[in-house]
Coordinates of C-alpha atoms and ligand atoms in Angstrom, one line a residue:
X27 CA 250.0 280.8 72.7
X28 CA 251.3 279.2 69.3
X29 CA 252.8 275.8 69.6
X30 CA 256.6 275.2 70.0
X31 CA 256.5 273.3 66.3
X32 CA 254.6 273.0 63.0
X33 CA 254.8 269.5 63.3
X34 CA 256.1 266.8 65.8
X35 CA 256.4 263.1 65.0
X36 CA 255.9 261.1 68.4
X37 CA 257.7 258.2 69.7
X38 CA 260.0 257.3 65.9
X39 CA 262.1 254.6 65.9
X40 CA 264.6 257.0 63.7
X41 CA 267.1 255.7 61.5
X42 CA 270.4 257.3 59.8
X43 CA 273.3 255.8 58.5
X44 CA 274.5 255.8 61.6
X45 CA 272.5 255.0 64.4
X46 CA 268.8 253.6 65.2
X47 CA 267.2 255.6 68.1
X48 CA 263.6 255.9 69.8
X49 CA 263.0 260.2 69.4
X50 CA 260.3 262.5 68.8
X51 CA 261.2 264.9 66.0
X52 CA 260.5 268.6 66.2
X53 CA 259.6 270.7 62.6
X54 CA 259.2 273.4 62.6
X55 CA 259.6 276.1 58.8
X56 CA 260.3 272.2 57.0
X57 CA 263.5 272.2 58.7
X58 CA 264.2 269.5 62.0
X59 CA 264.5 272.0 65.1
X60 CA 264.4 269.2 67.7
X61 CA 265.2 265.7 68.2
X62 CA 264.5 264.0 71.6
X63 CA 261.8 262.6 73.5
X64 CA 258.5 264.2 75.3
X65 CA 259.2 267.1 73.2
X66 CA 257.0 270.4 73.4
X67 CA 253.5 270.2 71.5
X68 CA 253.0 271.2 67.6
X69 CA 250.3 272.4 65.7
X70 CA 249.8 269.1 64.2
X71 CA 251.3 265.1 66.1
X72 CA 251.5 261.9 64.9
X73 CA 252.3 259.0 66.5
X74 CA 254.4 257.1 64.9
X75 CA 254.9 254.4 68.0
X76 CA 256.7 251.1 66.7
X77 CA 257.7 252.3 63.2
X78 CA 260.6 253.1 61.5
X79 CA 261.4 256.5 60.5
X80 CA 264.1 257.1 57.7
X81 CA 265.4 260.4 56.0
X82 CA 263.1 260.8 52.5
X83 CA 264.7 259.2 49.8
X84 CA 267.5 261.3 47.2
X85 CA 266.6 259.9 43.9
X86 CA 270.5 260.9 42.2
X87 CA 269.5 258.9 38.9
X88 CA 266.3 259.6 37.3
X89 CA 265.1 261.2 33.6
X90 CA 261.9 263.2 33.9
X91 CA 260.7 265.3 30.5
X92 CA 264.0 264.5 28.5
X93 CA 263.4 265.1 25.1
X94 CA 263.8 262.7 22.6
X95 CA 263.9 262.1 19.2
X96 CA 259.8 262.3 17.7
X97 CA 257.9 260.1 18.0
X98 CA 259.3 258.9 21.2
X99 CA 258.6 260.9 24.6
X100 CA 258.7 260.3 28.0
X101 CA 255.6 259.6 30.2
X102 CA 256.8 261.5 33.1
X103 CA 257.1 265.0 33.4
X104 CA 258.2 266.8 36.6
X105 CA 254.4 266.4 37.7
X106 CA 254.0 263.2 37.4
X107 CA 257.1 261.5 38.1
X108 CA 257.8 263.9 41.4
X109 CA 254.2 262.5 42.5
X110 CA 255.2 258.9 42.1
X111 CA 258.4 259.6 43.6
X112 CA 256.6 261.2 46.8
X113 CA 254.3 258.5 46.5
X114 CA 257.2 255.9 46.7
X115 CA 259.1 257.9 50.0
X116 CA 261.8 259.7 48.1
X117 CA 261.7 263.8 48.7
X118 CA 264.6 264.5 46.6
X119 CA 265.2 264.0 42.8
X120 CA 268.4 264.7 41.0
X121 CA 267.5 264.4 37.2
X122 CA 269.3 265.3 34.2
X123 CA 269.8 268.6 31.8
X124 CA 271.2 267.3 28.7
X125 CA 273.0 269.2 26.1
X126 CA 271.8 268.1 22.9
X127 CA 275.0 268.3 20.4
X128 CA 275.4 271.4 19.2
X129 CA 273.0 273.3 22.2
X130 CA 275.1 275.4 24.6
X131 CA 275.3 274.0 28.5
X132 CA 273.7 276.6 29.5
X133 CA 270.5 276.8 27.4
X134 CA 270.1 273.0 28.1
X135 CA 269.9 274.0 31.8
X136 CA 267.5 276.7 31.0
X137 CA 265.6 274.4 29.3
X138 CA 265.3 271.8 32.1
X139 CA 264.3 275.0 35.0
X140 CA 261.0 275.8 32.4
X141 CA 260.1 271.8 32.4
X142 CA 260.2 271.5 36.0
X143 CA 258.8 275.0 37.1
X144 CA 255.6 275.1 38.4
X145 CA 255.4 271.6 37.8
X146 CA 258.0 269.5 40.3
X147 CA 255.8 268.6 43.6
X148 CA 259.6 267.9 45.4
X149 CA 263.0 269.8 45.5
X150 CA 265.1 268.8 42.9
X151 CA 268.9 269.4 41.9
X152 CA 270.1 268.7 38.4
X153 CA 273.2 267.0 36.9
X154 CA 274.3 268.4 33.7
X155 CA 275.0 265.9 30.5
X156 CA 278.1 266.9 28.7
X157 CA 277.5 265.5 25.0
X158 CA 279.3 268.6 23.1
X159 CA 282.5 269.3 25.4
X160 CA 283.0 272.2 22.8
X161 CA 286.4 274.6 23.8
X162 CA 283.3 277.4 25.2
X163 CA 281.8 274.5 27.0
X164 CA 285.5 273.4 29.3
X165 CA 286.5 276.9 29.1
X166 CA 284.0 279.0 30.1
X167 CA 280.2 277.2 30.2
X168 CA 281.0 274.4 32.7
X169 CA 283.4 275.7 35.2
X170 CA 280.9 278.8 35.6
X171 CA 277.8 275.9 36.0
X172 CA 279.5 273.9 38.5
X173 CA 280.2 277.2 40.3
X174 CA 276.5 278.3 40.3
X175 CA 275.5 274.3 42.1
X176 CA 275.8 272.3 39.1
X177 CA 278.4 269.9 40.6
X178 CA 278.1 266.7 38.6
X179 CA 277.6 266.1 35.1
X180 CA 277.2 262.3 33.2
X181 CA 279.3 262.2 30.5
X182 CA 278.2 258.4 28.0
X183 CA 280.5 256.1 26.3
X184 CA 277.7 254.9 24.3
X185 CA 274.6 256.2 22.0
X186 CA 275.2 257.9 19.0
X187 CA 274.0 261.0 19.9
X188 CA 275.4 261.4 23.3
X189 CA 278.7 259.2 23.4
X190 CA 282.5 261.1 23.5
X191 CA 285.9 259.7 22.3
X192 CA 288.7 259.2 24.7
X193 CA 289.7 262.1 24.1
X194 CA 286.6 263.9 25.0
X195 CA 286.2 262.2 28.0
X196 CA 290.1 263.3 29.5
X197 CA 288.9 266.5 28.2
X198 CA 285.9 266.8 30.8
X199 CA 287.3 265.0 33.0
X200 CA 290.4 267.8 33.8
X201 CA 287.0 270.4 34.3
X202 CA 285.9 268.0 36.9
X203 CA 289.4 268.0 38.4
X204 CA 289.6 271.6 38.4
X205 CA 286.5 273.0 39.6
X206 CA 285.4 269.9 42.1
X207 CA 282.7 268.5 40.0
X208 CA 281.5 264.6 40.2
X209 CA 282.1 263.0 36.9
X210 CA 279.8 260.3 36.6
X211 CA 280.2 257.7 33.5
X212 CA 278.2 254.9 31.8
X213 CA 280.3 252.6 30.7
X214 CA 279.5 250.2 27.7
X215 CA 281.8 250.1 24.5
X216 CA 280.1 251.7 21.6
X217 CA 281.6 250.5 18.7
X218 CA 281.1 246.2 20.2
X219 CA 277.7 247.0 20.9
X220 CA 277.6 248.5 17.4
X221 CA 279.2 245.9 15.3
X222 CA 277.5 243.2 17.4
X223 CA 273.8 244.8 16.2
X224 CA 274.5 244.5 13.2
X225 CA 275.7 241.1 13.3
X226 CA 272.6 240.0 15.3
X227 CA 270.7 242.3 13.1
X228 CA 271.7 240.4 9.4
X229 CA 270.8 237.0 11.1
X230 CA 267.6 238.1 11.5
X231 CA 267.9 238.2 15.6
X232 CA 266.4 241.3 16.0
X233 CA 263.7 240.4 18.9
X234 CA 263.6 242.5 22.2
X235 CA 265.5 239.8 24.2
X236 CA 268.4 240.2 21.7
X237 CA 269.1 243.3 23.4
X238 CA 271.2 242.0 25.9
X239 CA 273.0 239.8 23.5
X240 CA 273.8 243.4 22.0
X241 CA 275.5 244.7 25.6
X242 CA 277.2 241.6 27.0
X243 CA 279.0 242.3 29.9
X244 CA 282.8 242.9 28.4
X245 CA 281.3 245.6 27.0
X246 CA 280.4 247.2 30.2
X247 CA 283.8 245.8 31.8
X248 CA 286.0 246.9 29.0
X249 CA 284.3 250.6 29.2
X250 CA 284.4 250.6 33.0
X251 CA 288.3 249.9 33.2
X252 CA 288.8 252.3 30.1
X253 CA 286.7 255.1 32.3
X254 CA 289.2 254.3 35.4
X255 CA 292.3 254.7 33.6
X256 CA 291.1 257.5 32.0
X257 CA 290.4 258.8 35.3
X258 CA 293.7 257.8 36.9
X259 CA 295.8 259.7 34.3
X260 CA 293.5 263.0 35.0
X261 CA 293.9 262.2 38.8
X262 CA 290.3 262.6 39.5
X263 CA 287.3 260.9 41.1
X264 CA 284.2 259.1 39.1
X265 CA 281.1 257.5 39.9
X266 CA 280.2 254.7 37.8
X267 CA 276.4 254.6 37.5
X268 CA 273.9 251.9 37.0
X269 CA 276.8 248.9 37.2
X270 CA 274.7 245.7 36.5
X271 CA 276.9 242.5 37.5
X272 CA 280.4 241.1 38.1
X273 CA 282.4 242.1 35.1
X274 CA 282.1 245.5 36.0
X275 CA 282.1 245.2 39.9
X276 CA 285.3 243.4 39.8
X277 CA 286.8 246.7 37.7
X278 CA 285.8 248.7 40.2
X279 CA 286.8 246.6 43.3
X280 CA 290.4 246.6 41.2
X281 CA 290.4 250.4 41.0
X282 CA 289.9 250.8 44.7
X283 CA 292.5 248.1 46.0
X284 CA 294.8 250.6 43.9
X285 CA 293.9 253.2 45.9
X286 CA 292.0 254.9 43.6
X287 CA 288.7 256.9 44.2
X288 CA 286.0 255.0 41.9
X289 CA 282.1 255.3 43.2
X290 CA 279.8 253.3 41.9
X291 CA 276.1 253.3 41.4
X292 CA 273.4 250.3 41.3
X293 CA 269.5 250.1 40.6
X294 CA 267.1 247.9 41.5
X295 CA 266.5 246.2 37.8
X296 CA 269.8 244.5 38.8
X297 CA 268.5 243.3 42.0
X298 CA 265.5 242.4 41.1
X299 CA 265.4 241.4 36.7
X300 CA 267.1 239.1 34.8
X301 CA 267.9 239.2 30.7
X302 CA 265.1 236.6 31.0
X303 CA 262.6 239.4 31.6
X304 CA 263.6 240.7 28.0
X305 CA 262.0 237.8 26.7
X306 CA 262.8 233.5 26.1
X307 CA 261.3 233.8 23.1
X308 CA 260.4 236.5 20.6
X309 CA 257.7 238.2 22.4
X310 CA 257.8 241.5 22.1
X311 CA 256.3 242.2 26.0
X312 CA 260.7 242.0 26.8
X313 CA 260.6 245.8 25.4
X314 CA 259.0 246.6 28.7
X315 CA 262.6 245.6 30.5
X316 CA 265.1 247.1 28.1
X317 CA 267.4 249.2 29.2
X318 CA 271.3 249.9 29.2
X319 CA 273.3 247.9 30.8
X320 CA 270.6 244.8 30.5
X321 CA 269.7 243.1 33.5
X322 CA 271.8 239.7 33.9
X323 CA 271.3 237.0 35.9
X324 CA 270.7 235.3 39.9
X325 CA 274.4 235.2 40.3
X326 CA 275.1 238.8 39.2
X327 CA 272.0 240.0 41.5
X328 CA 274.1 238.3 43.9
X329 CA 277.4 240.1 43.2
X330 CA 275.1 243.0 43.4
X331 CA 273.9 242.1 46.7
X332 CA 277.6 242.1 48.0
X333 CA 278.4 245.4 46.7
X334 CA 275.6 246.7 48.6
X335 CA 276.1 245.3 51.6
X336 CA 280.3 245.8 51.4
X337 CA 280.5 249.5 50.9
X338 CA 281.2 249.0 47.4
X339 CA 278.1 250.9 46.4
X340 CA 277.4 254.3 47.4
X341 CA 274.0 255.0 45.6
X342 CA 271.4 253.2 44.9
X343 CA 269.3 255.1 42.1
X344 CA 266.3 254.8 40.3
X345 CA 267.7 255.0 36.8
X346 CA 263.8 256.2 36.3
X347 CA 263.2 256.6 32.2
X348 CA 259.7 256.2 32.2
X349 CA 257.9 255.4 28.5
X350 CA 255.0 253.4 27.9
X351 CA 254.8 250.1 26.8
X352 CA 251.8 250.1 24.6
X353 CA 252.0 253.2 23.0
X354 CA 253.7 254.8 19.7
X355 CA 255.3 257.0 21.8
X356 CA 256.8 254.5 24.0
X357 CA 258.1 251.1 23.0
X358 CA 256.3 250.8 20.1
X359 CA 257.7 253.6 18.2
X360 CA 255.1 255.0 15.6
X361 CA 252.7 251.9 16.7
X362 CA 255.4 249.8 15.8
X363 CA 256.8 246.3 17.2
X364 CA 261.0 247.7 16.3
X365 CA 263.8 246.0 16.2
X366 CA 265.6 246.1 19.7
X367 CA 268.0 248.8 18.4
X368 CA 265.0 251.4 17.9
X369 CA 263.4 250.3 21.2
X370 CA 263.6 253.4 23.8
X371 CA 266.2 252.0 26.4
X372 CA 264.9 251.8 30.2
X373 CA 262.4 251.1 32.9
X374 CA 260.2 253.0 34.9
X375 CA 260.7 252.6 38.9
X376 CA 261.4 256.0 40.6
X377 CA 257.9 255.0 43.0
X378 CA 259.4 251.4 43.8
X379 CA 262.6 251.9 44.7
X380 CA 262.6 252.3 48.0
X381 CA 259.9 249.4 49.0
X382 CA 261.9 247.2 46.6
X383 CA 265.0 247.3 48.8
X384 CA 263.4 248.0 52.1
X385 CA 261.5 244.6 51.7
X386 CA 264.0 242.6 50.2
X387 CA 267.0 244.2 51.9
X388 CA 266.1 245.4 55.3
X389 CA 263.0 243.2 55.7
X390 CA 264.4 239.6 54.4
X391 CA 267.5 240.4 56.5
X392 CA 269.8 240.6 53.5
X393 CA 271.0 244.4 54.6
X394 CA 270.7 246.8 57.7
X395 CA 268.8 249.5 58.2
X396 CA 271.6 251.9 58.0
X397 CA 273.1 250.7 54.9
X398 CA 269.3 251.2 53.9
X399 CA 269.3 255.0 54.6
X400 CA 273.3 255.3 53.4
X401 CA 272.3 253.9 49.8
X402 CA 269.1 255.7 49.4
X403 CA 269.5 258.8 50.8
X404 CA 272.8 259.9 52.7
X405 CA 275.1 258.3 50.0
X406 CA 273.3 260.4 47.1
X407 CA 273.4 263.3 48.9
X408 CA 276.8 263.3 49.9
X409 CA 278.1 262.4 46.9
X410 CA 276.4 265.2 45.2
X411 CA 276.9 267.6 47.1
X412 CA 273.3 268.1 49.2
X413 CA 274.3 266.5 52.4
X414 CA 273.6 267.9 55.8
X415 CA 270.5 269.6 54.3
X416 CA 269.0 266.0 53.0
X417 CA 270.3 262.6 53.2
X418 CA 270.0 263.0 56.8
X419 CA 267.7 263.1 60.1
X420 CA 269.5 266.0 62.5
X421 CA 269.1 269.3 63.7
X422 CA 268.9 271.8 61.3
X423 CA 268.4 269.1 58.2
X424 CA 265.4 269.9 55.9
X425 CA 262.2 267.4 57.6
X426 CA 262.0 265.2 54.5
X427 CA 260.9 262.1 56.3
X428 CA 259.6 258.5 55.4
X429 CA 257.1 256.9 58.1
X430 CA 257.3 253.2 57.1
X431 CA 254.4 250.4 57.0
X432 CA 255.1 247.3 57.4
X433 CA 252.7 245.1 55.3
X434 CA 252.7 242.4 52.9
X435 CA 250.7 242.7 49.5
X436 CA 251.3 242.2 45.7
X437 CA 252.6 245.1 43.4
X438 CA 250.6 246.0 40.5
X439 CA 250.6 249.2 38.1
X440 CA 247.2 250.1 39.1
X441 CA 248.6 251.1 42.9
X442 CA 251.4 253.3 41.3
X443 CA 251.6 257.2 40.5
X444 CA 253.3 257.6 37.0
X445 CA 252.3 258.1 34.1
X446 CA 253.8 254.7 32.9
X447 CA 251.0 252.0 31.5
X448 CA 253.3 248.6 33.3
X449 CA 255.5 248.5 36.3
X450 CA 258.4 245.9 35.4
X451 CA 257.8 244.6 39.2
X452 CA 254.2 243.8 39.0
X453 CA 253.8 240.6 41.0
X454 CA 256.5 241.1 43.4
X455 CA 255.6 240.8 47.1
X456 CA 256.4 243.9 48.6
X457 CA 256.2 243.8 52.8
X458 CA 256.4 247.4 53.1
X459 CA 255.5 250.8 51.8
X460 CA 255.5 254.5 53.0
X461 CA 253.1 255.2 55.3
X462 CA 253.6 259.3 55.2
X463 CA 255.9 260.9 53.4
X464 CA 257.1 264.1 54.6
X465 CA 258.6 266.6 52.3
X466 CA 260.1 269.8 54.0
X467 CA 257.6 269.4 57.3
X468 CA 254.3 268.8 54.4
X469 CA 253.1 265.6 54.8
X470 CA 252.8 265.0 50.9
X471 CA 251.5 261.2 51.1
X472 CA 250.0 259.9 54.0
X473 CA 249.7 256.2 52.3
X474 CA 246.1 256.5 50.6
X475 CA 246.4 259.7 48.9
X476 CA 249.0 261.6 47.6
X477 CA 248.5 265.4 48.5
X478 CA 250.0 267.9 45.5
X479 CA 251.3 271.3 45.4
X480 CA 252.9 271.4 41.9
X481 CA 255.9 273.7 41.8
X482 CA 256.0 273.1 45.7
X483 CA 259.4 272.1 44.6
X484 CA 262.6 274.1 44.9
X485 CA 265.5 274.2 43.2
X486 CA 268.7 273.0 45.0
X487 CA 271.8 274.4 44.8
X488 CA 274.8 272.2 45.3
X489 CA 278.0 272.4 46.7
X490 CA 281.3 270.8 46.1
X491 CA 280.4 266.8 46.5
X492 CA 282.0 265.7 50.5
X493 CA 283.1 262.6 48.3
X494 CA 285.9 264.6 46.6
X495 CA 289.2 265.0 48.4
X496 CA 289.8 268.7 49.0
X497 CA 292.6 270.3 47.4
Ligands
LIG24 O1 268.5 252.3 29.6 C1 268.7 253.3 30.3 N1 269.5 253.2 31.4 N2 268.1 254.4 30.0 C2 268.3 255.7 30.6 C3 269.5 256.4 30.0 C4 270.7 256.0 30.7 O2 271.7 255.7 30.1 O3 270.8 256.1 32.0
LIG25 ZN1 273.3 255.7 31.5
LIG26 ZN1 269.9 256.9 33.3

């Protein structure tokens, strides 16, 4: 007689966003059949007595395989970066198709499906990048992708080759309106980040670290108010991703006491970096931290902190862009220490995000364990339109799990899965890791080895985000 389930994880002490209770968990075709206790046998058991069990993480902000301009390239493709995200407890990865200016929406998205087929070892979703909103794209190309489960798209008020106008932006934003899309926006002023480059630039200030004297943080407070009232005159909601500190925060918190529906979005180089990590002096190892916005400072990690706990943040992403430090095609352009404008913004961290904030959130005492699982799993999948299927541990859900260990050790590079040569959190204490990670009822890392199936992956349609308000 064949056993009542694939799989059956004894004795959990499951988490949601909602609740904490003791269960056995049921799997059976990589979906949850049962929840409950003394539950019928499976084909395979594990105990999982006295640990935490959380839903697998959603991963709603990460870049894998996005082209750039030679000689730069990412380190991660869909391989590599889906293994270090398994390895890391996250079972779902929302990364980006962008249109390159001039490309149509459409064979942007067909380029993405060819990078990640065969390759991605988790299911992934992708959100568009609108860079050309051409009358073909708002017209006809969009509205036809969001119907077909591409429900959010990133639209950039900054970089030359990506940013729009004001114009541009209302212009989007009315699709997004229209066809129930999530409109998320990074916010930093172009032209001020511009003129003050070049100002640092002719007094010879052109070190890594001058980076964040490139992107204060009026820039990314003046761009996130311009992006709300923007989205007040179209009527429509917008996540605001990767916020970094105060300046921005209180924008947002400003927005909402008006009633208006503004999401927002932090990652953990805000938590745990500082615009010190870019360098005190001229050292050119601060490449290795720069990204956009910069990281700021202990008092806007703080600020931060509150969002998280307060409900003003509803996902906490990766913001994964994973190039190599000591490489020409990396940070070093061509073999090259550059000038911080030429230096490929961002960080790697799609492996450490969830052991980041599970030790120094839920394990120093600093958040709960459901605001855990609401930031890293059900708050991305809501607001992108993927929840009950992930996000969640329920009847019916997909079985994307995260068995947790509870240990202390120091992080280096060496323990990590990417394709990435530095870690910008090597030397933190971590006091927890994945034990197993559970992807669809496979266990697909069971904390010493990571088990791969490239193109084990599917491709995940999404619906209407349950953040919008239905019309
Ligand atoms: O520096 C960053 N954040 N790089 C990734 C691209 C983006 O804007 O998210
Ligand atoms: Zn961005
Ligand atoms: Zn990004």
């Amino acid at each position: 007689m064949s056993a009542a389930f694939d799989l059956v994880i004894r004795n959990a002490r499951v988490a949601t966003a909602a609740d904490c209770f003791e269960s056995d968990i049921g799997i059976r075709d990589g979906v949850i059949q049962q929840l409950g206790l003394q539950l019928a046998k499976g084909d395979r058991e594990i105990d999982a007595a006295g640990r935490v069990v959380t839903p697998g993480g959603v991963d709603a902000h990460c870049h894998l395989d996005q082209p750039m301009a030679p000689p730069v390239r990412m380190a991660d493709d869909f391989e590599t970066g889906t293994r270090a995200a398994a390895c890391g407890g996250t079972t779902t990865v929302i990364p980006f198709a962008a249109q390159v200016k001039g490309q149509s929406l459409r064979a942007a998205v067909d380029d993405y499906h060819a990078r990640a087929r065969g390759k991605s070892h988790l299911d992934h979703a992708f959100h568009l990048i609108v860079s050309d909103p051409t009358p073909d794209v708002l017209e006809r190309e969009l509205p036809a992708l969001i119907r077909e489960g591409y429900t959010s798209f990133k639209i950039y008020m900054t970089y030359d080759d990506l940013k729009l106008n004001d114009g541009q932006i209302l212009d989007v934003l009315e699709v997004a309106r229209r066809h129930d899309a999530m409109a998320m926006i990074h916010a930093e002023n172009a032209d001020c980040i511009a003129w003050l480059t070049r100002r640092l630039e002719a007094a010879g200030r052109t070190a890594p670290r001058f980076h964040a004297h490139a992107r204060p943080m009026l820039v990314e407070r003046e761009a996130t108010h311009r992006a709300i009232a923007l989205a007040e005159l179209i009527d429509v909601p917008i996540l605001v991703v990767h916020v970094s500190g105060r300046e921005a925060v209180e924008q947002i918190r400003w927005a909402r006491s008006q009633g208006l529906k503004v999401f927002a979005e932090t990652c953990p180089q805000y938590l745990f970096l500082t615009a010190e990590d870019l360098g005190i002096d001229d050292s050119y190892k601060g490449a290795r931290c720069v990204c956009s916005p910069p990281p700021r400072d202990k008092q806007n990690q703080d600020v931060i902190w509150d969002g998280l706990n307060d409900g003003l943040f509803t996902v906490f992403s990766s913001d994964h862009a994973p190039f190599r430090f000591d490489a020409p095609e990396g940070k070093k352009p061509g073999g090259e220490e550059v000038a911080f404008r030429h230096i490929p913004n961002g960080i790697p961290g799609i492996e450490t995000r969830l052991p980041l904030l599970y030790s120094e959130g839920v394990l120093a005492g600093r958040m709960t364990l459901n605001r855990f699982v609401e930031l890293t799993s059900t708050g991305p999948a809501k607001a992108y339109g993927l929840h009950p299927r992930k996000g969640t541990i329920a009847v019916g859900s997909d079985a994307d799990l995260v068995v947790w260990d509870e240990r202390e050790f120091v992080l280096s590079n060496d323990m990590l899965h990417h394709a990435v040569d530095y870690t910008p959190y090597a030397g933190q204490t971590l006091r927890a890791w994945p034990g197993l990670t559970i992807a669809r009822g496979e266990v697909v890392w069971d904390g010493r080895d990571f088990h791969p199936r490239a193109g084990r992956g599917r491709l995940l349609r999404c619906d209407a985000p349950s953040l919008l308000p239905r019309r």
